[in-house]
mmCIF file of C-alpha atoms in Angstrom:
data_model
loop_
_atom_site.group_PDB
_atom_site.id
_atom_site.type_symbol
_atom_site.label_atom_id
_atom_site.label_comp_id
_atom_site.label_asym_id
_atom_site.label_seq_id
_atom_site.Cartn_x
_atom_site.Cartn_y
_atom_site.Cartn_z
ATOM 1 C CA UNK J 201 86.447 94.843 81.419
ATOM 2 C CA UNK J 202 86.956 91.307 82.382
ATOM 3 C CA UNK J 203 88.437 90.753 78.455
ATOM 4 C CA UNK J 204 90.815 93.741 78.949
ATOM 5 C CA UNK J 205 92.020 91.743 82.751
ATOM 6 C CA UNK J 206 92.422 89.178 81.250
ATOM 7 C CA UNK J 207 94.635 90.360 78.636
ATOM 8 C CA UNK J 208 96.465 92.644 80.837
ATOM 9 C CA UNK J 209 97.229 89.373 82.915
ATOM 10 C CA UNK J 210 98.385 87.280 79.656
ATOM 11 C CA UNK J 211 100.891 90.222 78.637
ATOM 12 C CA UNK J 212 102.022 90.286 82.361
ATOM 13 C CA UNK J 213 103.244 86.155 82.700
ATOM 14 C CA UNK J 214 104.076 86.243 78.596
ATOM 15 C CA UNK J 215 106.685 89.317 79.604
ATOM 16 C CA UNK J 216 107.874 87.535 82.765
ATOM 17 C CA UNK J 217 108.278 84.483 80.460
ATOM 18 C CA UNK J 218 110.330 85.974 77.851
ATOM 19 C CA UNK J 219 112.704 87.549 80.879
ATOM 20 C CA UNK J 220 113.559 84.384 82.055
ATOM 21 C CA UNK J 221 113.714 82.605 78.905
ATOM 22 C CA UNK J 222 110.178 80.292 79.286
ATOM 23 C CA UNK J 223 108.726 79.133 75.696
ATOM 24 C CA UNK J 224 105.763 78.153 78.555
ATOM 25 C CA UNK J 225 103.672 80.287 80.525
ATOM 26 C CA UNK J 226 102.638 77.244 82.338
ATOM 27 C CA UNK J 227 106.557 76.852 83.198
ATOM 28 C CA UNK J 228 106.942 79.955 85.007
ATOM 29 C CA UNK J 229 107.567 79.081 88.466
ATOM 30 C CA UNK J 230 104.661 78.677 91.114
ATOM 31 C CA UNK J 231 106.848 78.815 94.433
ATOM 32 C CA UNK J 232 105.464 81.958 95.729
ATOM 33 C CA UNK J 233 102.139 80.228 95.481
ATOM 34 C CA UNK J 234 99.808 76.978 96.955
ATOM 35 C CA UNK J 235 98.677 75.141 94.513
ATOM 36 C CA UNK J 236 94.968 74.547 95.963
ATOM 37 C CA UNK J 237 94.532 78.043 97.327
ATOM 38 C CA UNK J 238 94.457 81.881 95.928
ATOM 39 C CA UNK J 239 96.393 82.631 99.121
ATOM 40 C CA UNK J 240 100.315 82.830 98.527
ATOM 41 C CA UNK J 241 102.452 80.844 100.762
ATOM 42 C CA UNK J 242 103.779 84.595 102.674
ATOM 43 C CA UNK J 243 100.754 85.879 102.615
ATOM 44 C CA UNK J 244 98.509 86.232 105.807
ATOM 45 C CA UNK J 245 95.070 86.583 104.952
ATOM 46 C CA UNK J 246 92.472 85.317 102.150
ATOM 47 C CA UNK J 247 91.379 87.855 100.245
ATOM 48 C CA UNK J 248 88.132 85.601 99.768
ATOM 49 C CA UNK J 249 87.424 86.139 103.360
ATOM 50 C CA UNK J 250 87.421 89.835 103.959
ATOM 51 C CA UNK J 251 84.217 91.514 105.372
ATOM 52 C CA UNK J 252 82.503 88.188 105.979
ATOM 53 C CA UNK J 253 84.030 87.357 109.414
ATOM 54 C CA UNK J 254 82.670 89.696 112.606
ATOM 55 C CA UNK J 255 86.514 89.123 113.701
ATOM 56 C CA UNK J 256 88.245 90.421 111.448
ATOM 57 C CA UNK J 257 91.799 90.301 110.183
ATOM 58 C CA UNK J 258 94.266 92.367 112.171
ATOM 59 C CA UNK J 259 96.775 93.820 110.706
ATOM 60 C CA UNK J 260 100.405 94.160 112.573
ATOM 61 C CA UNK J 261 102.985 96.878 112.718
ATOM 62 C CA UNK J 262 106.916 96.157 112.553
ATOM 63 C CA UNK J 263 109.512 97.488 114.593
ATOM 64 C CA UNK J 264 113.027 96.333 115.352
ATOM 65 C CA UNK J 265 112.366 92.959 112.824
ATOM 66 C CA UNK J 266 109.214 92.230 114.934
ATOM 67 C CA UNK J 267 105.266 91.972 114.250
ATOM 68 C CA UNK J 268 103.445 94.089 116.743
ATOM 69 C CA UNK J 269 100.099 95.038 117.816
ATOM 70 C CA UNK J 270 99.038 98.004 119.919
ATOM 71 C CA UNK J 271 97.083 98.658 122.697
ATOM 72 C CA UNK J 272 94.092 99.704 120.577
ATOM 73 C CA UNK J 273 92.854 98.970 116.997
ATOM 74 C CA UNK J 274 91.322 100.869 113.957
ATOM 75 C CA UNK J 275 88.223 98.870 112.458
ATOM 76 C CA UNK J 276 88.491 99.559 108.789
ATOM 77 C CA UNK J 277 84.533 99.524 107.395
ATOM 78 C CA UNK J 278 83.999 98.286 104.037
ATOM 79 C CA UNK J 279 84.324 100.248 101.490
ATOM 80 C CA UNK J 280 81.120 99.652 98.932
ATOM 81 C CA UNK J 281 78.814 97.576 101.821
ATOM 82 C CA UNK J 282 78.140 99.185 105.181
ATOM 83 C CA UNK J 283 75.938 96.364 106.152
ATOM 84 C CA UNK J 284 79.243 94.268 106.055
ATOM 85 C CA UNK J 285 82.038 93.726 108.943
ATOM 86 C CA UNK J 286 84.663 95.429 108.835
ATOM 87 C CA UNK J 287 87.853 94.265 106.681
ATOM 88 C CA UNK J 288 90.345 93.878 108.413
ATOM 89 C CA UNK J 289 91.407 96.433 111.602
ATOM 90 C CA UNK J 290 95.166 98.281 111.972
ATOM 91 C CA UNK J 291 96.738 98.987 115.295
ATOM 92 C CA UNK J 292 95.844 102.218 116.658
ATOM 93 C CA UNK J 293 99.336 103.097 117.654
ATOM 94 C CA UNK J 294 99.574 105.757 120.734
ATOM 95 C CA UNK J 295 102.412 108.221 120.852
ATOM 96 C CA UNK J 296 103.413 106.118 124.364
ATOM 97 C CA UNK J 297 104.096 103.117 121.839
ATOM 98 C CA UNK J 298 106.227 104.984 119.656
ATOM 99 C CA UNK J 299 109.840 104.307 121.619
ATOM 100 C CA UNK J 300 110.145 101.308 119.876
ATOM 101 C CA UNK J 301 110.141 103.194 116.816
ATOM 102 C CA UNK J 302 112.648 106.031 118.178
ATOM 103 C CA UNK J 303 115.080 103.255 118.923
ATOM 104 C CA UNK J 304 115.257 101.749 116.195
ATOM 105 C CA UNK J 305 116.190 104.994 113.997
ATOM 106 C CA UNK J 306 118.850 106.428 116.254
ATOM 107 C CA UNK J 307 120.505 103.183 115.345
ATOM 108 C CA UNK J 308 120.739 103.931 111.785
ATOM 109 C CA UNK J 309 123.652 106.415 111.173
ATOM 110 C CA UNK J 310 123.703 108.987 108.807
ATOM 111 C CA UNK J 311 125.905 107.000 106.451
ATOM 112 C CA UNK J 312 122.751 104.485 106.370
ATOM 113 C CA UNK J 313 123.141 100.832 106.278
ATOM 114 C CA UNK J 314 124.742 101.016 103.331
ATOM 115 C CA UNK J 315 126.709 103.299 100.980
ATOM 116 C CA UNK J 316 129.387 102.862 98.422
ATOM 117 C CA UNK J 317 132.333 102.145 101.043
ATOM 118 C CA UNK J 318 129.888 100.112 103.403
ATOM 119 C CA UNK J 319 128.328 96.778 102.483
ATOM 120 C CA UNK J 320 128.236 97.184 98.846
ATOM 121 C CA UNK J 321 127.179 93.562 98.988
ATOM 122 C CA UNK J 322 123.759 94.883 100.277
ATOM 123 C CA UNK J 323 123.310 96.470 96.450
ATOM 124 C CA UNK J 324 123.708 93.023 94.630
ATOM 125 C CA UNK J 325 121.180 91.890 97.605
ATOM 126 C CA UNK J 326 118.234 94.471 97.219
ATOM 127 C CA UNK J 327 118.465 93.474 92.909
ATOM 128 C CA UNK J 328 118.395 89.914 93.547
ATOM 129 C CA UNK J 329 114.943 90.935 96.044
ATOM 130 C CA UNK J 330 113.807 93.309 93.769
ATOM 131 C CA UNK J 331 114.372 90.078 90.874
ATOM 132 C CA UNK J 332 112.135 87.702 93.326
ATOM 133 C CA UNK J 333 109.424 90.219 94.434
ATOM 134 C CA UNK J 334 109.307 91.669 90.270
ATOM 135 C CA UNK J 335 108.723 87.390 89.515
ATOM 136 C CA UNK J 336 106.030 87.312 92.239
ATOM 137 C CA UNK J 337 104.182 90.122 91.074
ATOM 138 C CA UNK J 338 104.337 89.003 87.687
ATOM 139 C CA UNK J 339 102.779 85.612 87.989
ATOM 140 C CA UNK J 340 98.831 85.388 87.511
ATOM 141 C CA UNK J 341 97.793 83.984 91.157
ATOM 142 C CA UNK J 342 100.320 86.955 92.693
ATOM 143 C CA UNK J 343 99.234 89.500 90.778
ATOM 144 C CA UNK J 344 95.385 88.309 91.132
ATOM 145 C CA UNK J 345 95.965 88.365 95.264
ATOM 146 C CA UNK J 346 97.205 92.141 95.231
ATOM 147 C CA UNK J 347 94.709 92.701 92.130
ATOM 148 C CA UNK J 348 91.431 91.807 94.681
ATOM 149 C CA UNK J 349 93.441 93.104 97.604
ATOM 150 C CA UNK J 350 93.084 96.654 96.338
ATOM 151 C CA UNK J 351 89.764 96.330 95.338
ATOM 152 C CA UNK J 352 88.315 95.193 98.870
ATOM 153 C CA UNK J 353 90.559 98.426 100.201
ATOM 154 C CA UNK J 354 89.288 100.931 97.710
ATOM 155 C CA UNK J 355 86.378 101.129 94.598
ATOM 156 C CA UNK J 356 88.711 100.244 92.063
ATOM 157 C CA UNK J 357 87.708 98.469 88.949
ATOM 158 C CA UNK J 358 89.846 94.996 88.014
ATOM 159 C CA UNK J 359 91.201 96.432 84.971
ATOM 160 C CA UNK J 360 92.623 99.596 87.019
ATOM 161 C CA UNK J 361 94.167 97.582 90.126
ATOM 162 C CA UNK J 362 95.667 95.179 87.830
ATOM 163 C CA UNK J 363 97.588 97.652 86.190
ATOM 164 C CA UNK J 364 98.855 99.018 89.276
ATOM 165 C CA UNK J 365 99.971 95.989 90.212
ATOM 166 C CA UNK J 366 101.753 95.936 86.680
ATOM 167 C CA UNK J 367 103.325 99.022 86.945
ATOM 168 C CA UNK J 368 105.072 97.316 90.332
ATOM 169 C CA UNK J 369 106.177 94.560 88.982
ATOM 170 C CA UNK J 370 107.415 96.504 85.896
ATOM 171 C CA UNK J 371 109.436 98.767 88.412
ATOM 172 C CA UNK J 372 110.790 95.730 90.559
ATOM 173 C CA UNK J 373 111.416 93.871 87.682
ATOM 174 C CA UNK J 374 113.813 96.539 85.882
ATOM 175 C CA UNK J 375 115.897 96.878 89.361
ATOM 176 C CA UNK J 376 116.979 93.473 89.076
ATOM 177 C CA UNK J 377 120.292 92.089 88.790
ATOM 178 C CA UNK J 378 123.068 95.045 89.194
ATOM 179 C CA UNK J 379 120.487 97.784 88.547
ATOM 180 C CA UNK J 380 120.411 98.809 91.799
ATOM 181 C CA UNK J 381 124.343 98.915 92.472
ATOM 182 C CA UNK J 382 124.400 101.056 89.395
ATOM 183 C CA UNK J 383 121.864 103.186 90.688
ATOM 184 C CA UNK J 384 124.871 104.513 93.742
ATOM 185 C CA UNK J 385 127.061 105.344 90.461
ATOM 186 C CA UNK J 386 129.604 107.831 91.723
ATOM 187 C CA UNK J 387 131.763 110.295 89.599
ATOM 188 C CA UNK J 388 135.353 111.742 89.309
ATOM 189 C CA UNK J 389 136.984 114.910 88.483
ATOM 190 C CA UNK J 390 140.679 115.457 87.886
ATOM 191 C CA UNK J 391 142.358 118.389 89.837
ATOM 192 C CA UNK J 392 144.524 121.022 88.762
ATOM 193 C CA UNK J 393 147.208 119.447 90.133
ATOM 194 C CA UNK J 394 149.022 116.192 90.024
ATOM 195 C CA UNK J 395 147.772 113.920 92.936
ATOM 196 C CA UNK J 396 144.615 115.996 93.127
ATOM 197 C CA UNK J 397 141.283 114.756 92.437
ATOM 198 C CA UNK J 398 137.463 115.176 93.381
ATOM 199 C CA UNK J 399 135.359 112.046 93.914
ATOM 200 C CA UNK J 400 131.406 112.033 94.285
ATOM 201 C CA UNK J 401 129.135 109.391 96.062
ATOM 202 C CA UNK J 402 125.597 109.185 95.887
ATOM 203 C CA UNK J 403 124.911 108.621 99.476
ATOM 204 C CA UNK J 404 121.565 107.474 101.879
ATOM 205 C CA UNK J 405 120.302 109.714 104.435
ATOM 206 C CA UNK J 406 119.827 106.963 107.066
ATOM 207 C CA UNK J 407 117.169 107.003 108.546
ATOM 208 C CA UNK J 408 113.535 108.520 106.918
ATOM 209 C CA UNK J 409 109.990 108.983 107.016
ATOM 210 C CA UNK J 410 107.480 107.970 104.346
ATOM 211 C CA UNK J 411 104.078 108.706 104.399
ATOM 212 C CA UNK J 412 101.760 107.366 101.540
ATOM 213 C CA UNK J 413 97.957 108.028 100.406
ATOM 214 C CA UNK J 414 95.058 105.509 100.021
ATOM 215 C CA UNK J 415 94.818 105.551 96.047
ATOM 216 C CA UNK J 416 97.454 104.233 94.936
ATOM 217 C CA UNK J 417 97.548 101.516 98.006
ATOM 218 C CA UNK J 418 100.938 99.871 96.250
ATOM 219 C CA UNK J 419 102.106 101.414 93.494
ATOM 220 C CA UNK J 420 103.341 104.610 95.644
ATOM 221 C CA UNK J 421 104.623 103.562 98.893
ATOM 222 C CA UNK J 422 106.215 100.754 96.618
ATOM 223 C CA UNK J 423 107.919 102.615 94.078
ATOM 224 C CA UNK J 424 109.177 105.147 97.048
ATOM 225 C CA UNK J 425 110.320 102.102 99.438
ATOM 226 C CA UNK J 426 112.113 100.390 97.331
ATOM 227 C CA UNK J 427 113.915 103.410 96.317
ATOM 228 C CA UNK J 428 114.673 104.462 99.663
ATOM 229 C CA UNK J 429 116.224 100.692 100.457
ATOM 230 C CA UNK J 430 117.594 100.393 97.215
ATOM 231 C CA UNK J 431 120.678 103.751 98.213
ATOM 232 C CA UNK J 432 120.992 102.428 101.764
ATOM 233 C CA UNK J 433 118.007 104.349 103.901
ATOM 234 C CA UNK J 434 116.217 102.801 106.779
ATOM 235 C CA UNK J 435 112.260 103.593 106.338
ATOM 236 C CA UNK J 436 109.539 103.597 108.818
ATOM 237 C CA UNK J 437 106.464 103.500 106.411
ATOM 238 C CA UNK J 438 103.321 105.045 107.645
ATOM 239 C CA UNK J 439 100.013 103.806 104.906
ATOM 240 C CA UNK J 440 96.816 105.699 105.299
ATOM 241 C CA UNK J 441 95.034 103.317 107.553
ATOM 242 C CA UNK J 442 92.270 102.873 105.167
ATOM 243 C CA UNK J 443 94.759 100.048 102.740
ATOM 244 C CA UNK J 444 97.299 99.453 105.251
ATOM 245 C CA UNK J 445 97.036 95.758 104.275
ATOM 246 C CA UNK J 446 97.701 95.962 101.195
ATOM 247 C CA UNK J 447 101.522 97.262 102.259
ATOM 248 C CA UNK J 448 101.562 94.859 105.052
ATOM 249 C CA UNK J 449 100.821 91.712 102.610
ATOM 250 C CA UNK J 450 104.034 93.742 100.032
ATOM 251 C CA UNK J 451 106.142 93.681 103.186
ATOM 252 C CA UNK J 452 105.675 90.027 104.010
ATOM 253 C CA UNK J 453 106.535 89.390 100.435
ATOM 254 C CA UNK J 454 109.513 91.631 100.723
ATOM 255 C CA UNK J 455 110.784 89.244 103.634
ATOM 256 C CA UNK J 456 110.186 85.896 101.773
ATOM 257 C CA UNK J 457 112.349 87.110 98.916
ATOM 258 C CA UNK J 458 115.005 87.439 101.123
ATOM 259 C CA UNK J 459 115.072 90.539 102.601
ATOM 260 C CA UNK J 460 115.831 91.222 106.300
ATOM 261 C CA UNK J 461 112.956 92.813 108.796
ATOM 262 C CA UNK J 462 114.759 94.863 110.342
ATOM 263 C CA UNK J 463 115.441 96.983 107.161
ATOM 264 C CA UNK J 464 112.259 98.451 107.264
ATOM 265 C CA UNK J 465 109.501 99.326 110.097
ATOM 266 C CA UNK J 466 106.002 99.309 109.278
ATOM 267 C CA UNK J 467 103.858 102.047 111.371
ATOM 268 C CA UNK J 468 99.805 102.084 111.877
ATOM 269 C CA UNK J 469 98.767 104.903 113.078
ATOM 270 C CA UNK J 470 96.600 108.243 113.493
ATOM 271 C CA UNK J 471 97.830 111.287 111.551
ATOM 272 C CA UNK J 472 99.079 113.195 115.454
ATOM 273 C CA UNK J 473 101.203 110.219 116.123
ATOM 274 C CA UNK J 474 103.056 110.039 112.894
ATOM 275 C CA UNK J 475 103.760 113.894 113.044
ATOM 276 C CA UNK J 476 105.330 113.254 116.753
ATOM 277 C CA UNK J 477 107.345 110.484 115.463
ATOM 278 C CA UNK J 478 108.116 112.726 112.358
ATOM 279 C CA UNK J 479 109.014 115.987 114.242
ATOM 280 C CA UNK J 480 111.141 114.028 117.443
ATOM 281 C CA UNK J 481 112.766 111.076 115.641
ATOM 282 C CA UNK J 482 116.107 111.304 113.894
ATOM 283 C CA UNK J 483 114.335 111.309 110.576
ATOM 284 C CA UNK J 484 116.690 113.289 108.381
ATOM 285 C CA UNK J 485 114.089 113.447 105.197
ATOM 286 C CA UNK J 486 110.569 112.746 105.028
ATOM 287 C CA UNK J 487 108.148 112.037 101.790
ATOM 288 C CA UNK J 488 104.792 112.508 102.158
ATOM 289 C CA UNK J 489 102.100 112.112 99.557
ATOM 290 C CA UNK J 490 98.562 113.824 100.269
ATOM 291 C CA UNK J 491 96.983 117.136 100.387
ATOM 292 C CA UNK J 492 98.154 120.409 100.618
ATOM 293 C CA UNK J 493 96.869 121.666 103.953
ATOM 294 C CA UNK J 494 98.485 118.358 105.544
ATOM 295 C CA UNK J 495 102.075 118.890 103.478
ATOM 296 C CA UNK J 496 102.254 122.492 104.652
ATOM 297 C CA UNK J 497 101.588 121.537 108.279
ATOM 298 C CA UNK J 498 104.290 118.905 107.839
ATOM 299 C CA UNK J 499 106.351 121.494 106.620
ATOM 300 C CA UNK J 500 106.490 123.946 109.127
ATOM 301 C CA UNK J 501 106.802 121.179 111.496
ATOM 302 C CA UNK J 502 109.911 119.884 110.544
ATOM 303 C CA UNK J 503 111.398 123.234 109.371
ATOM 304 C CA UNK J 504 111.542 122.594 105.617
ATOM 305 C CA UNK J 505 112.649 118.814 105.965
ATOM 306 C CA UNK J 506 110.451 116.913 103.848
ATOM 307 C CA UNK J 507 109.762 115.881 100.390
ATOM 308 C CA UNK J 508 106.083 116.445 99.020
ATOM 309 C CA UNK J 509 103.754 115.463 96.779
ATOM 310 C CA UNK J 510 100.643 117.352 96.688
ATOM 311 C CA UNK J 511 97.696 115.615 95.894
ATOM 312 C CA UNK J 512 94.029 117.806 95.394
ATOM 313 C CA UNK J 513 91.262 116.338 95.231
ATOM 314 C CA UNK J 514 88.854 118.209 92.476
ATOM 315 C CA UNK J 515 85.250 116.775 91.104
ATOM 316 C CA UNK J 516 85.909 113.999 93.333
ATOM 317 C CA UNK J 517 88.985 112.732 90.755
ATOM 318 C CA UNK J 518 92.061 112.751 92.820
ATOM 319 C CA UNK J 519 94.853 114.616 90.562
ATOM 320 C CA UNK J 520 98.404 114.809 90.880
ATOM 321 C CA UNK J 521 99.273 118.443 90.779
ATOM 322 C CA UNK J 522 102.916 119.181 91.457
ATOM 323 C CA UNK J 523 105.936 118.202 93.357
ATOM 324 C CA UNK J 524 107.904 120.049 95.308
ATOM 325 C CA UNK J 525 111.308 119.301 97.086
ATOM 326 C CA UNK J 526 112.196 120.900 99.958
ATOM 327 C CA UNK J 527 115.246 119.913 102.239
ATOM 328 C CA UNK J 528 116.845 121.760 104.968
#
């Protein structure tokens, strides 16, 4: 296993090295990085330290480009050690806390923050982001951070977290540059008449809801983030509280490659509270990724308006089983 790491890691930094045109792994920039610590310069707490302190590391919600805490916290046991303190805790957000949350969408408008007629500029922002965080990810001490990140969250082996962390940086990485603008690649269709003409726009919903399971603590709510900021959608993310960190730390990186807080807020939560913020905020869509009793629930809550990916769990191997679209 620790061969097969450390050969995943060498193909990582030799394909980030080729990108950019570096004869020399050693060459490939360190600035998301201290050079005497395993720690990255964004990122908030040492992986190192986790379970060994009977304080542990809180985690912080954002809202309206601000870290938060609630009134109340979650402690998050670890995972392989009961005998151990806790890991880190997540605000135990109440359903009285969740106005700052309701603001913040009904600011969005439907037409998002932006579309193809409204600051296209934003497009060539989120690839030159998606350039910086797909670099990050793809350097050795980076990827090694998320890497034992994961595996303090949930009983993943080395060889398995380190290829989810791949598969991020592969995705970031091929969103670079003007990948993203040419994601919002629109479409025309002469009329039948002269002067007459049909012209399509992919367009954002504004303002919408993901929800995101515990095993696959960055690979999911990464892929579908990015996504959703990459066509112009404002997110509120909701992690299963279990890895919540692991998200938090992503975010943070998000922000030191540039992009702005307040395109995003980051909810902790219990699974009540994120169905009344799902049901009574503006949310137009909603993807949720989990089981089958909960996606049902969710969608006869919110009439049809949600996007799901079931997720059964069967000989305790969680397997992806379908995916199923539904939109009012």
């Amino acid at each position: 296993k620790n061969t097969e790491s450390k050969d995943l890691l060498n193909t990582m930094l030799q394909s980030a090295a080729l990108r950019r045109g570096v004869k020399s792994l050693d060459a490939i920039s360190r600035s998301f990085t201290r050079s005497l610590s395993s720690k990255p310069v964004w990122a908030t707490i040492d992986v190192d330290e986790m379970g060994k302190s009977p304080t542990p590391y809180a985690v912080s919600n954002l809202v309206g480009g601000e870290w938060k805490k609630a009134k109340s916290e979650i402690l998050i046991p670890h995972p392989l050690d009961k005998t151990q303190h806790s890991i880190f805790s997540v605000p135990d957000t109440d359903i009285s806390e969740l106005e700052p949350y309701f603001k913040s969408m009904r600011k969005v408008p439907k037409s998002g923050v932006h579309n193809p007629l409204k600051n296209p500029h934003r497009y060539v922002d989120y690839g030159e982001i998606s350039r910086l965080a797909g670099a990050a990810l793809s350097d050795e001490k980076v990827a090694e951070y998320f890497a034992n990140l994961i595996m303090n969250c949930v009983p993943k082996s080395k060889w398995q977290a380190l290829g989810e962390v791949k598969v991020t940086a592969d995705f970031l990485n091929n969103f670079a540059g003007d990948n993203v603008r040419r994601l919002a690649k629109s479409f025309g269709v002469p009329g039948d008449h002269y002067g007459q003409f049909s012209q399509g726009y992919r367009w954002p919903y504004g303002p919408v809801g993901l929800v995101t399971p515990f095993n696959f603590p960055l690979e999911i709510p990464v892929l579908q983030l990015m996504g959703a900021l990459y066509m112009g959608n404002k997110p509120v993310l909701k992690p299963s509280e279990q890895v919540s960190v692991v998200m938090e730390q992503f975010v943070r990186l998000l922000i030191h490659c540039g992009m702005d807080p307040n395109d995003l807020d980051l909810l902790n939560c219990r699974g009540p509270v994120v169905e009344e913020l799902i049901v009574k905020s503006p949310l137009r869509v909603t993807q949720f990724t989990g089981s089958s009793k909960v996606a049902e629930h969710l969608s006869r809550a919110t009439n049809g308006k949600v996007k799901i990916l079931l997720i059964i769990e069967f000989w305790e191997e969680l397997l992806l089983i379908a995916s199923l679209v539904i939109r009012r």
